[in-house]
CSV table of C-alpha atoms in Angstrom, one decimal:
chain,number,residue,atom,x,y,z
A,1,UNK,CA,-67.1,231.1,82.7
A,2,UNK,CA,-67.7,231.2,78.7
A,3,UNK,CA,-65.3,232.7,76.1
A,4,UNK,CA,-65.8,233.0,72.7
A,5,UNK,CA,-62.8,233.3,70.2
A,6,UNK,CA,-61.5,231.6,67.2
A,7,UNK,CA,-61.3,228.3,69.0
A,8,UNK,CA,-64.1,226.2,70.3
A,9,UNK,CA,-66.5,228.4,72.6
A,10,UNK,CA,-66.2,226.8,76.2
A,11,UNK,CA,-67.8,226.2,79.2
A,12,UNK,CA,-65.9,225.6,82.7
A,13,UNK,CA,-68.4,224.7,85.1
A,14,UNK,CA,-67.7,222.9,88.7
A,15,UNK,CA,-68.9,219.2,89.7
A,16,UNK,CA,-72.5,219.7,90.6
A,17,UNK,CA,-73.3,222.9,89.4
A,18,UNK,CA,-75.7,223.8,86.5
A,19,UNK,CA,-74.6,224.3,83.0
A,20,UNK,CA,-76.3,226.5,80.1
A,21,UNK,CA,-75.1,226.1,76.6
A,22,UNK,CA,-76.7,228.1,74.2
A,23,UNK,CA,-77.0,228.4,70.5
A,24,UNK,CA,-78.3,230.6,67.9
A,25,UNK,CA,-79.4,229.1,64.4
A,26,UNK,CA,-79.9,231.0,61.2
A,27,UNK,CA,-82.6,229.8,59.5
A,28,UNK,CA,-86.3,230.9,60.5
A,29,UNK,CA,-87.7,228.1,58.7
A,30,UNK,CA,-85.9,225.7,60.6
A,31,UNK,CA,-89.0,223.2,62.5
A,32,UNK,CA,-87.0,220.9,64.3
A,33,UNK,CA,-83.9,221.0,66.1
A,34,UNK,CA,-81.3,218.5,68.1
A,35,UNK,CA,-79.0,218.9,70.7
A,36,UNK,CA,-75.9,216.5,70.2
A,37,UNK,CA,-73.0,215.3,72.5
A,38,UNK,CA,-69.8,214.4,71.6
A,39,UNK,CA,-66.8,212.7,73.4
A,40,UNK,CA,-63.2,212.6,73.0
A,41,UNK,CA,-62.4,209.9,70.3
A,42,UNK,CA,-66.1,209.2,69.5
A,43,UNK,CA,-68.9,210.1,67.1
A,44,UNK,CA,-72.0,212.2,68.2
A,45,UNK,CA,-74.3,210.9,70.2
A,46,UNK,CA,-78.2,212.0,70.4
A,47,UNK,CA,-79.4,214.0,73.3
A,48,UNK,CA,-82.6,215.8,72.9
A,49,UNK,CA,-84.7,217.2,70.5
A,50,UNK,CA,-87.6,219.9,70.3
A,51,UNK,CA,-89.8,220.6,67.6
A,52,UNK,CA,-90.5,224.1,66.8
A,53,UNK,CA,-94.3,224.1,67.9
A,54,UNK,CA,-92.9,223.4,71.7
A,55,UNK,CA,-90.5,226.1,73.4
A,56,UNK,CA,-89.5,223.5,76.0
A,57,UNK,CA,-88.8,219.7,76.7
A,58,UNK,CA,-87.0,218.0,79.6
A,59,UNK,CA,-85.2,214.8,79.6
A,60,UNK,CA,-83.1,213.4,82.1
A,61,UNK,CA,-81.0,216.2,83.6
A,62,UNK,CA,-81.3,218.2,80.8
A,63,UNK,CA,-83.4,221.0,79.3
A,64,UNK,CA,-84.2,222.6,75.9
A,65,UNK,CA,-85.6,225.5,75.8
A,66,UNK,CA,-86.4,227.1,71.8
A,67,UNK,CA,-86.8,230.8,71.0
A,68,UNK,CA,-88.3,231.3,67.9
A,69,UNK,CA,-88.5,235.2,67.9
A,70,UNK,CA,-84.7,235.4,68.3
A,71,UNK,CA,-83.7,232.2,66.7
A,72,UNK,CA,-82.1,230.7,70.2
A,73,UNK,CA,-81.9,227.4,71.3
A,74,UNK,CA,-80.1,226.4,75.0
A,75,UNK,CA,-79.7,223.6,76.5
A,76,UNK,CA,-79.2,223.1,80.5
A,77,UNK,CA,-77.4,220.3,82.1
A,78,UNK,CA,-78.7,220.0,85.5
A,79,UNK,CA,-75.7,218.7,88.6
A,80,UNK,CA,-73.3,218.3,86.2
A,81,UNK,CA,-71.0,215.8,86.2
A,82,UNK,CA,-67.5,215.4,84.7
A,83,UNK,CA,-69.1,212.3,82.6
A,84,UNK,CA,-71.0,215.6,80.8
A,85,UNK,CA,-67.7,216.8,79.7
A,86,UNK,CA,-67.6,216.6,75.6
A,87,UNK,CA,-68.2,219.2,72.9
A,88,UNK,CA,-72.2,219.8,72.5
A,89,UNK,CA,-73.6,220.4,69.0
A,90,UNK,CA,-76.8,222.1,68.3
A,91,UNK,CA,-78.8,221.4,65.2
A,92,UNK,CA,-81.5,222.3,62.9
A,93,UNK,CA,-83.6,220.9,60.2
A,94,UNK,CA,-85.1,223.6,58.3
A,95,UNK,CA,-89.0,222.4,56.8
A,96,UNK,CA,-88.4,220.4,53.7
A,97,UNK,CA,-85.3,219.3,54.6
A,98,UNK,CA,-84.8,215.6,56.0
A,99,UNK,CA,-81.1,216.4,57.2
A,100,UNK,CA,-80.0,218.5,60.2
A,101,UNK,CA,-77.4,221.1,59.9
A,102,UNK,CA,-74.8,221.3,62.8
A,103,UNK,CA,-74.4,224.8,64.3
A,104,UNK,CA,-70.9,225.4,65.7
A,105,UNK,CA,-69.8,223.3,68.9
A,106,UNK,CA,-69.4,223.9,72.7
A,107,UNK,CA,-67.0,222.7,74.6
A,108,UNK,CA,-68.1,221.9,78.3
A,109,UNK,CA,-65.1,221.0,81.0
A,110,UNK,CA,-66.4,219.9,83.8
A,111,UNK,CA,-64.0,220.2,87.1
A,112,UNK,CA,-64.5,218.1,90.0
B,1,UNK,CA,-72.7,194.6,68.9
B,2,UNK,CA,-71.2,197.8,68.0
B,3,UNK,CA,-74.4,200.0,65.9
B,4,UNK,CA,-72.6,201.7,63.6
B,5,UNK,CA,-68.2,200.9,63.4
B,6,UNK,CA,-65.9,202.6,60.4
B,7,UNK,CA,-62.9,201.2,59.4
B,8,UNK,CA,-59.8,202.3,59.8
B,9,UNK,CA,-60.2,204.4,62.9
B,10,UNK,CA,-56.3,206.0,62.0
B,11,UNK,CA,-55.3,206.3,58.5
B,12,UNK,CA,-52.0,208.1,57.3
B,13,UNK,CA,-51.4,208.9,53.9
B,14,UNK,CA,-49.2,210.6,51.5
B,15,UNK,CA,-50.6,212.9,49.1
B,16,UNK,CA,-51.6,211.9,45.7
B,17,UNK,CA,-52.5,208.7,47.4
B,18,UNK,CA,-56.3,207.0,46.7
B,19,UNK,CA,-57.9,205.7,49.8
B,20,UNK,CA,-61.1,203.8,51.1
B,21,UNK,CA,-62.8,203.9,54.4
B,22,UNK,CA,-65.7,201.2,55.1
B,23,UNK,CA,-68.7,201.4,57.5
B,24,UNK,CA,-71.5,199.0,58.2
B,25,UNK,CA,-74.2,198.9,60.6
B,26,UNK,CA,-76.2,196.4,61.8
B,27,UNK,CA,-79.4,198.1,63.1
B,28,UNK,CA,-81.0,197.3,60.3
B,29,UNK,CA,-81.1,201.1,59.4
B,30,UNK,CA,-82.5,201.9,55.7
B,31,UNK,CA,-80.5,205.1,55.3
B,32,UNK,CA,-76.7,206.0,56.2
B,33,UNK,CA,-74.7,209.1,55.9
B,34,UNK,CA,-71.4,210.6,55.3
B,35,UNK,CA,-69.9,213.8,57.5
B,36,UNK,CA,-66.7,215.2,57.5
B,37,UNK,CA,-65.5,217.1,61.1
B,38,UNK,CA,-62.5,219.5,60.2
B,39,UNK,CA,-60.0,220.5,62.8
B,40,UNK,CA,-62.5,223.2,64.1
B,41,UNK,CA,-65.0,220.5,65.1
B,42,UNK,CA,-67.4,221.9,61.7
B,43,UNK,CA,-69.8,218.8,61.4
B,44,UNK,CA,-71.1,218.7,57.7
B,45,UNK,CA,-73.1,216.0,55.8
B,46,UNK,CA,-71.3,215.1,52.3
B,47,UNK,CA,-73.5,212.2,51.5
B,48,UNK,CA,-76.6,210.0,52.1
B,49,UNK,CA,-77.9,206.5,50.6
B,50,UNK,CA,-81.8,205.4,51.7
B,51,UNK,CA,-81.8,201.9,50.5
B,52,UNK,CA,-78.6,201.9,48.6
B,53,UNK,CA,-80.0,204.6,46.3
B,54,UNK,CA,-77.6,208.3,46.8
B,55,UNK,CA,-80.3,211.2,47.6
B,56,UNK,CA,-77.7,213.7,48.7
B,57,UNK,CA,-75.2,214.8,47.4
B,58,UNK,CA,-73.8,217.8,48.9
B,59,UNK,CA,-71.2,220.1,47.1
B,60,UNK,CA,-68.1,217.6,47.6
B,61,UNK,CA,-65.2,217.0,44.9
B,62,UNK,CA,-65.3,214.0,42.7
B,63,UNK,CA,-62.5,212.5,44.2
B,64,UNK,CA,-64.8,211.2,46.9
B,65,UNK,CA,-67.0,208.7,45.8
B,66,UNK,CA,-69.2,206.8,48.2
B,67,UNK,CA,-70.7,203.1,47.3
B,68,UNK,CA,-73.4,201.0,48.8
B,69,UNK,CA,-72.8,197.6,48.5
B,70,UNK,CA,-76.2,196.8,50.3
B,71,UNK,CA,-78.3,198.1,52.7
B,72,UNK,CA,-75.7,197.8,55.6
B,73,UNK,CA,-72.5,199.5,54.1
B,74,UNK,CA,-71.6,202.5,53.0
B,75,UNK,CA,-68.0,202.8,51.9
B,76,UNK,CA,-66.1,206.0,50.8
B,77,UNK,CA,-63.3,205.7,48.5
B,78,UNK,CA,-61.2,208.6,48.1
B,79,UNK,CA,-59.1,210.0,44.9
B,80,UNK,CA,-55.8,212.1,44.6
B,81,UNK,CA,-55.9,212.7,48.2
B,82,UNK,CA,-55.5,216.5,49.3
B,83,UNK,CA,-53.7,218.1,52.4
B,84,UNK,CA,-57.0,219.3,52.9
B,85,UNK,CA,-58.9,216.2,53.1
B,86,UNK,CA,-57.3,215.9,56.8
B,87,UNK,CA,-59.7,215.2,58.5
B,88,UNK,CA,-61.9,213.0,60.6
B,89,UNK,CA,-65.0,211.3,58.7
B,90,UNK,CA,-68.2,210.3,60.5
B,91,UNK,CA,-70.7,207.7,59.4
B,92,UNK,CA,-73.9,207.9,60.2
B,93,UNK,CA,-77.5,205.8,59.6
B,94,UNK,CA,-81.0,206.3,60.7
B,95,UNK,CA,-84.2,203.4,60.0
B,96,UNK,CA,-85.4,206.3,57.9
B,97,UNK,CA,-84.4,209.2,55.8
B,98,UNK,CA,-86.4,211.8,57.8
B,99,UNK,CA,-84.1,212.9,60.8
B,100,UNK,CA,-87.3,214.5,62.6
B,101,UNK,CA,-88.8,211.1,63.4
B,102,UNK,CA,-85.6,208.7,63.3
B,103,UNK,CA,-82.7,209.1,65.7
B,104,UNK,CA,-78.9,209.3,63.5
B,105,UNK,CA,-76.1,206.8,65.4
B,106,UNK,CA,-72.8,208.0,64.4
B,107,UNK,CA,-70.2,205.9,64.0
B,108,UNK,CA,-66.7,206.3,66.2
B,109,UNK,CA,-65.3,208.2,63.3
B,110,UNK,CA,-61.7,207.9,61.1
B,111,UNK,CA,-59.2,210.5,61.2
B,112,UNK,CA,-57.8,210.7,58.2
B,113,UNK,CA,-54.5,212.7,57.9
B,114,UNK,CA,-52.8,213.4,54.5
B,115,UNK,CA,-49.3,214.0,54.3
């Protein structure tokens, strides 16, 4: 399940099963947005992205899905696999900005 | 053939103390960045060269002070180190200084823990 407190939101999901993280950003103006992933030990590492003329894009395994009208942002993990377990950064890059801003993380555990 | 590597990956320190942490990357990337990750895992961009010139600056003491040597390093030398400068520092570069259109590689990060 998903909790929410003053640590790290996380996600426990089992080997194989599907896994939403979602994310809500605060700036209306934002036009672009990235979905990171980040290991244990390492740097982040480039997932996915979505511009905000598209409300979808699929990669390999995973989904992005953008909701302008309530500013939400999710991104599903298809059979996931305890190689997807990491903390999963969403950010966004408001117009006239070159830089992204990182939203809060999600931890995802992945049990086999 | 590491893209992006930071050293030192550890480095302890006593407060007080000035310290420097070096990155270079060899994707022959025009722009690289600094972030700083606190203990909550709160990513947030301190600074950014594009061709060794500085073009952000975000609001950051001026203890730290970063410094392009060329194209391919980006070093961050830190002053009168804080307790609250514990933390662990990310560089970053992209071919270009528009993230829209050009992918950021992090580097593996150094925690930095002042004592």
């Amino acid at each position: 399940g998903e909790s929410v407190g003053l640590h790290l939101p996380t996600l426990s999901v089992q080997e194989g099963d599907n896994s939403i993280i979602n994310c809500a950003y605060s700036n209306s103006a934002s036009d672009y947005f990235i979905w990171y992933k980040q290991e244990s030990g390492k740097g982040p590492q480039f997932i996915i992205d979505i511009r905000s003329n598209m409300d979808k894009r699929q990669g390999q395994r995973v989904t992005v899905l953008l909701n302008k009208t309530v500013k939400h942002l999710s991104l599903q993990i298809a059979a996931t696999q305890p190689g997807d377990s990491a903390v999963y950064f969403c950010a966004e890059t408001p117009g006239g900005s070159y830089i992204p801003t990182f939203g809060r993380g999600t931890s995802l555990i992945v049990h086999p | 053939d590491t893209a992006v590597s930071q050293t030192p990956k550890y480095l302890v320190t006593q407060m007080g103390n000035d310290k420097s942490i070096k990155c270079e990357q060899n994707l022959g990337h025009d722009t690289m960045y600094w972030y700083k990750q606190d203990s909550k895992k709160f990513l947030k961009i301190m600074f950014s060269y594009n061709n060794k010139e500085l073009i952000i600056n975000e609001t950051v003491p001026n203890r730290f002070s970063p410094k392009s040597p060329d194209k391919a390093h980006l070093n961050l030398h830190i002053n009168s180190l804080e307790l609250g400068d514990s933390a662990v520092y990310f560089c970053a570069s992209s071919h270009q200084r528009d993230t829209r259109t050009d992918t950021q590689y992090f580097g593996p990060g150094t925690r930095l823990t002042v004592l």
